[in-house]
Amino acid sequence: DIARCYRLLIKELDLKMPVTDSIQCIARIASKIGIQEKTKRHAIKVLKLAQENEISAGKDPMGLAAAALYLSCVKNGEDKTQRDIAEAANVTEVTIRNRYKGLKDSQ
């Protein structure tokens, strides 16, 4: 109900909401939990590939960024759990797992 009212206000007032870019979210999440620069760069590559393959369309940017960081941590041997990343990104571990599957398949 709240979401419906929100969309109605946006439409009626002709407001343009800024689109959050998942690549910008990576730095925010990574700085909260101390992820290495190498891992951040790999996560950005993963997200750019996902955008090219249109896997990211319609997905929550923060969830995508969190999953890309988790995938990059696993690949680079960085010891971060799904829970660590989920808490830093304010998403659920289930979201990370679901987005992780899609990102991993696109690699």
Coordinates of N, CA and C in Angstrom, one line a residue:
D1 N 0.8 -1.2 0.0 CA 0.0 0.0 0.0 C 0.9 1.3 0.0
I2 N 1.9 1.2 0.8 CA 2.8 2.4 0.9 C 3.5 2.6 -0.5
A3 N 4.0 1.4 -1.0 CA 4.7 1.5 -2.3 C 3.8 2.1 -3.4
R4 N 2.5 1.7 -3.4 CA 1.6 2.2 -4.4 C 1.4 3.7 -4.3
C5 N 1.3 4.2 -3.0 CA 1.2 5.6 -2.8 C 2.5 6.4 -3.2
Y6 N 3.6 5.7 -2.9 CA 4.9 6.3 -3.3 C 5.0 6.5 -4.8
R7 N 4.7 5.4 -5.5 CA 4.7 5.5 -7.0 C 3.7 6.5 -7.6
L8 N 2.6 6.6 -6.9 CA 1.6 7.6 -7.3 C 2.1 9.0 -7.2
L9 N 2.7 9.3 -6.0 CA 3.3 10.6 -5.8 C 4.4 10.9 -6.8
I10 N 5.3 10.0 -7.1 CA 6.3 10.2 -8.0 C 5.7 10.5 -9.4
K11 N 4.7 9.8 -9.8 CA 4.1 10.0 -11.1 C 3.4 11.3 -11.1
E12 N 2.5 11.6 -10.1 CA 1.7 12.9 -10.2 C 2.6 14.1 -10.1
L13 N 3.7 14.1 -9.3 CA 4.5 15.2 -9.1 C 5.6 15.3 -10.2
D14 N 5.6 14.3 -11.1 CA 6.6 14.2 -12.2 C 8.0 14.3 -11.7
L15 N 8.3 13.5 -10.6 CA 9.6 13.5 -10.0 C 10.5 12.5 -10.7
K16 N 11.8 12.8 -10.8 CA 12.7 11.8 -11.4 C 13.6 11.3 -10.2
M17 N 13.5 10.0 -10.0 CA 14.3 9.5 -8.9 C 15.7 9.0 -9.4
P18 N 16.7 9.3 -8.7 CA 18.1 8.9 -9.2 C 18.2 7.3 -9.1
V19 N 18.8 6.8 -10.1 CA 18.9 5.3 -10.2 C 20.3 5.0 -9.5
T20 N 20.2 4.1 -8.6 CA 21.4 3.6 -7.8 C 22.1 2.7 -8.7
D21 N 23.4 2.9 -8.9 CA 24.2 2.0 -9.7 C 24.9 1.0 -8.8
S22 N 24.8 -0.3 -9.1 CA 25.4 -1.3 -8.3 C 26.9 -1.2 -8.2
I23 N 27.5 -0.6 -9.2 CA 29.0 -0.5 -9.1 C 29.4 0.5 -8.0
Q24 N 28.6 1.5 -7.8 CA 28.8 2.5 -6.7 C 28.6 1.9 -5.3
C25 N 27.7 0.9 -5.3 CA 27.5 0.2 -4.0 C 28.6 -0.6 -3.5
I26 N 29.5 -1.1 -4.5 CA 30.6 -2.0 -4.1 C 31.5 -1.3 -3.2
A27 N 31.9 -0.1 -3.5 CA 32.8 0.7 -2.6 C 32.3 0.9 -1.2
R28 N 31.0 1.2 -1.1 CA 30.3 1.4 0.1 C 30.3 0.1 1.0
I29 N 30.0 -1.0 0.4 CA 30.0 -2.3 1.2 C 31.4 -2.7 1.5
A30 N 32.3 -2.6 0.6 CA 33.7 -3.0 0.8 C 34.4 -2.3 1.9
S31 N 34.1 -1.0 2.0 CA 34.8 -0.2 3.0 C 34.2 -0.5 4.4
K32 N 33.0 -0.9 4.5 CA 32.4 -1.3 5.8 C 33.1 -2.5 6.4
I33 N 33.5 -3.5 5.5 CA 34.0 -4.7 6.0 C 35.5 -5.0 5.6
G34 N 36.1 -4.0 5.1 CA 37.6 -4.1 4.8 C 37.9 -5.1 3.7
I35 N 37.3 -5.0 2.6 CA 37.7 -5.9 1.5 C 38.8 -5.3 0.7
Q36 N 39.7 -6.1 0.2 CA 40.9 -5.7 -0.5 C 40.5 -5.0 -1.9
E37 N 41.4 -4.2 -2.3 CA 41.2 -3.5 -3.6 C 41.1 -4.4 -4.8
K38 N 41.9 -5.4 -4.8 CA 41.9 -6.4 -5.9 C 40.6 -7.1 -6.0
T39 N 40.0 -7.4 -4.8 CA 38.7 -8.0 -4.8 C 37.6 -7.1 -5.3
K40 N 37.7 -5.8 -4.9 CA 36.7 -4.8 -5.3 C 36.8 -4.7 -6.9
R41 N 38.0 -4.6 -7.4 CA 38.1 -4.5 -8.9 C 37.5 -5.7 -9.6
H42 N 37.7 -6.9 -9.0 CA 37.1 -8.1 -9.7 C 35.6 -8.0 -9.6
A43 N 35.1 -7.5 -8.5 CA 33.6 -7.4 -8.3 C 33.0 -6.4 -9.4
I44 N 33.7 -5.4 -9.6 CA 33.3 -4.4 -10.6 C 33.3 -5.0 -12.0
K45 N 34.3 -5.8 -12.3 CA 34.3 -6.5 -13.6 C 33.1 -7.5 -13.7
V46 N 32.8 -8.2 -12.6 CA 31.7 -9.1 -12.6 C 30.4 -8.3 -12.9
L47 N 30.2 -7.2 -12.3 CA 29.0 -6.4 -12.5 C 28.9 -5.8 -13.9
K48 N 30.0 -5.4 -14.4 CA 30.0 -4.9 -15.8 C 29.6 -5.9 -16.8
L49 N 30.1 -7.1 -16.6 CA 29.8 -8.3 -17.4 C 28.3 -8.6 -17.3
A50 N 27.8 -8.5 -16.1 CA 26.3 -8.8 -15.8 C 25.5 -7.8 -16.5
Q51 N 25.9 -6.5 -16.5 CA 25.2 -5.4 -17.2 C 25.2 -5.6 -18.7
E52 N 26.3 -6.1 -19.2 CA 26.4 -6.3 -20.7 C 25.5 -7.5 -21.1
N53 N 25.4 -8.5 -20.2 CA 24.5 -9.6 -20.5 C 23.1 -9.4 -20.1
E54 N 22.8 -8.2 -19.6 CA 21.5 -7.8 -19.1 C 20.9 -8.7 -18.0
I55 N 21.8 -9.3 -17.2 CA 21.4 -10.1 -16.0 C 21.0 -9.2 -14.9
S56 N 21.5 -8.0 -14.8 CA 21.2 -7.1 -13.7 C 19.9 -6.3 -13.8
A57 N 19.3 -6.4 -15.0 CA 18.0 -5.6 -15.2 C 17.0 -6.0 -14.2
G58 N 16.4 -5.0 -13.5 CA 15.4 -5.2 -12.6 C 15.7 -5.7 -11.2
K59 N 17.0 -5.9 -11.0 CA 17.5 -6.4 -9.7 C 17.9 -5.3 -8.8
D60 N 17.8 -5.6 -7.5 CA 18.2 -4.6 -6.5 C 19.8 -4.3 -6.6
P61 N 20.2 -3.1 -6.8 CA 21.6 -2.8 -7.0 C 22.5 -3.2 -5.8
M62 N 21.9 -3.0 -4.6 CA 22.7 -3.4 -3.4 C 22.9 -4.9 -3.3
G63 N 21.8 -5.6 -3.6 CA 21.9 -7.1 -3.6 C 22.9 -7.6 -4.7
L64 N 22.9 -7.0 -5.9 CA 23.8 -7.4 -6.9 C 25.3 -7.1 -6.5
A65 N 25.5 -5.9 -5.9 CA 26.8 -5.5 -5.5 C 27.3 -6.5 -4.4
A66 N 26.5 -6.8 -3.5 CA 26.8 -7.8 -2.4 C 27.2 -9.1 -3.0
A67 N 26.4 -9.6 -3.9 CA 26.7 -10.9 -4.5 C 28.0 -10.9 -5.3
A68 N 28.2 -9.8 -6.0 CA 29.5 -9.7 -6.8 C 30.7 -9.7 -5.9
L69 N 30.5 -9.0 -4.8 CA 31.6 -9.0 -3.8 C 31.9 -10.3 -3.2
Y70 N 30.8 -11.0 -2.9 CA 30.9 -12.4 -2.3 C 31.6 -13.3 -3.3
L71 N 31.2 -13.3 -4.6 CA 31.8 -14.1 -5.6 C 33.3 -13.8 -5.8
S72 N 33.6 -12.5 -5.7 CA 35.0 -12.1 -5.8 C 35.8 -12.5 -4.6
C73 N 35.2 -12.4 -3.4 CA 35.9 -12.9 -2.2 C 36.2 -14.4 -2.3
V74 N 35.2 -15.2 -2.8 CA 35.5 -16.6 -2.9 C 36.6 -16.9 -4.0
K75 N 36.5 -16.2 -5.1 CA 37.6 -16.3 -6.1 C 38.9 -15.9 -5.7
N76 N 39.0 -14.9 -4.9 CA 40.3 -14.4 -4.4 C 40.8 -14.9 -3.1
G77 N 40.0 -15.8 -2.5 CA 40.4 -16.5 -1.3 C 40.3 -15.5 -0.1
E78 N 39.4 -14.5 -0.2 CA 39.3 -13.6 0.9 C 38.2 -14.1 1.9
D79 N 38.5 -14.1 3.1 CA 37.6 -14.8 4.1 C 36.5 -13.9 4.6
K80 N 35.5 -13.8 3.8 CA 34.3 -13.0 4.1 C 33.1 -13.9 3.9
T81 N 32.2 -14.0 4.9 CA 31.0 -14.8 4.8 C 29.9 -14.1 4.1
Q82 N 28.9 -14.8 3.7 CA 27.7 -14.2 3.2 C 27.0 -13.3 4.2
R83 N 27.1 -13.7 5.5 CA 26.5 -13.0 6.6 C 27.2 -11.6 6.7
D84 N 28.6 -11.6 6.7 CA 29.3 -10.4 6.8 C 28.9 -9.4 5.7
I85 N 28.9 -9.9 4.5 CA 28.5 -9.0 3.4 C 27.1 -8.6 3.4
A86 N 26.2 -9.5 3.8 CA 24.8 -9.2 3.9 C 24.5 -8.1 4.9
E87 N 25.2 -8.2 6.1 CA 25.0 -7.1 7.1 C 25.5 -5.8 6.6
A88 N 26.7 -5.8 5.9 CA 27.3 -4.5 5.5 C 26.4 -3.9 4.4
A89 N 25.7 -4.7 3.6 CA 24.9 -4.3 2.4 C 23.5 -4.0 2.8
N90 N 23.1 -4.5 4.0 CA 21.7 -4.4 4.5 C 20.8 -5.2 3.6
V91 N 21.2 -6.4 3.2 CA 20.4 -7.3 2.4 C 20.4 -8.7 3.1
T92 N 19.6 -9.6 2.7 CA 19.6 -10.9 3.3 C 20.6 -11.8 2.7
E93 N 21.0 -12.9 3.4 CA 21.9 -13.9 2.9 C 21.2 -14.6 1.7
V94 N 19.9 -14.8 1.7 CA 19.2 -15.4 0.7 C 19.3 -14.6 -0.6
T95 N 19.2 -13.3 -0.5 CA 19.4 -12.4 -1.7 C 20.8 -12.6 -2.3
I96 N 21.8 -12.6 -1.4 CA 23.2 -12.9 -1.9 C 23.3 -14.2 -2.7
R97 N 22.7 -15.2 -2.1 CA 22.7 -16.6 -2.7 C 22.0 -16.6 -4.1
N98 N 20.9 -15.9 -4.1 CA 20.1 -15.9 -5.4 C 20.9 -15.1 -6.5
R99 N 21.4 -13.9 -6.1 CA 22.1 -13.1 -7.1 C 23.4 -13.8 -7.5
Y100 N 24.1 -14.5 -6.5 CA 25.3 -15.2 -6.7 C 25.2 -16.2 -7.8
K101 N 24.1 -17.0 -7.8 CA 23.9 -18.0 -8.8 C 23.8 -17.4 -10.2
G102 N 23.1 -16.3 -10.3 CA 23.0 -15.7 -11.6 C 24.3 -15.1 -12.1
L103 N 25.0 -14.5 -11.2 CA 26.3 -13.9 -11.6 C 27.3 -15.0 -11.9
K104 N 27.3 -16.0 -11.1 CA 28.3 -17.1 -11.4 C 28.0 -17.8 -12.7
D105 N 26.8 -18.0 -13.0 CA 26.4 -18.6 -14.3 C 26.8 -17.7 -15.5
S106 N 26.9 -16.4 -15.3 CA 27.2 -15.5 -16.4 C 28.7 -15.4 -16.7
Q107 N 29.5 -16.0 -15.8 CA 31.0 -15.8 -15.9 C 31.5 -16.7 -17.0

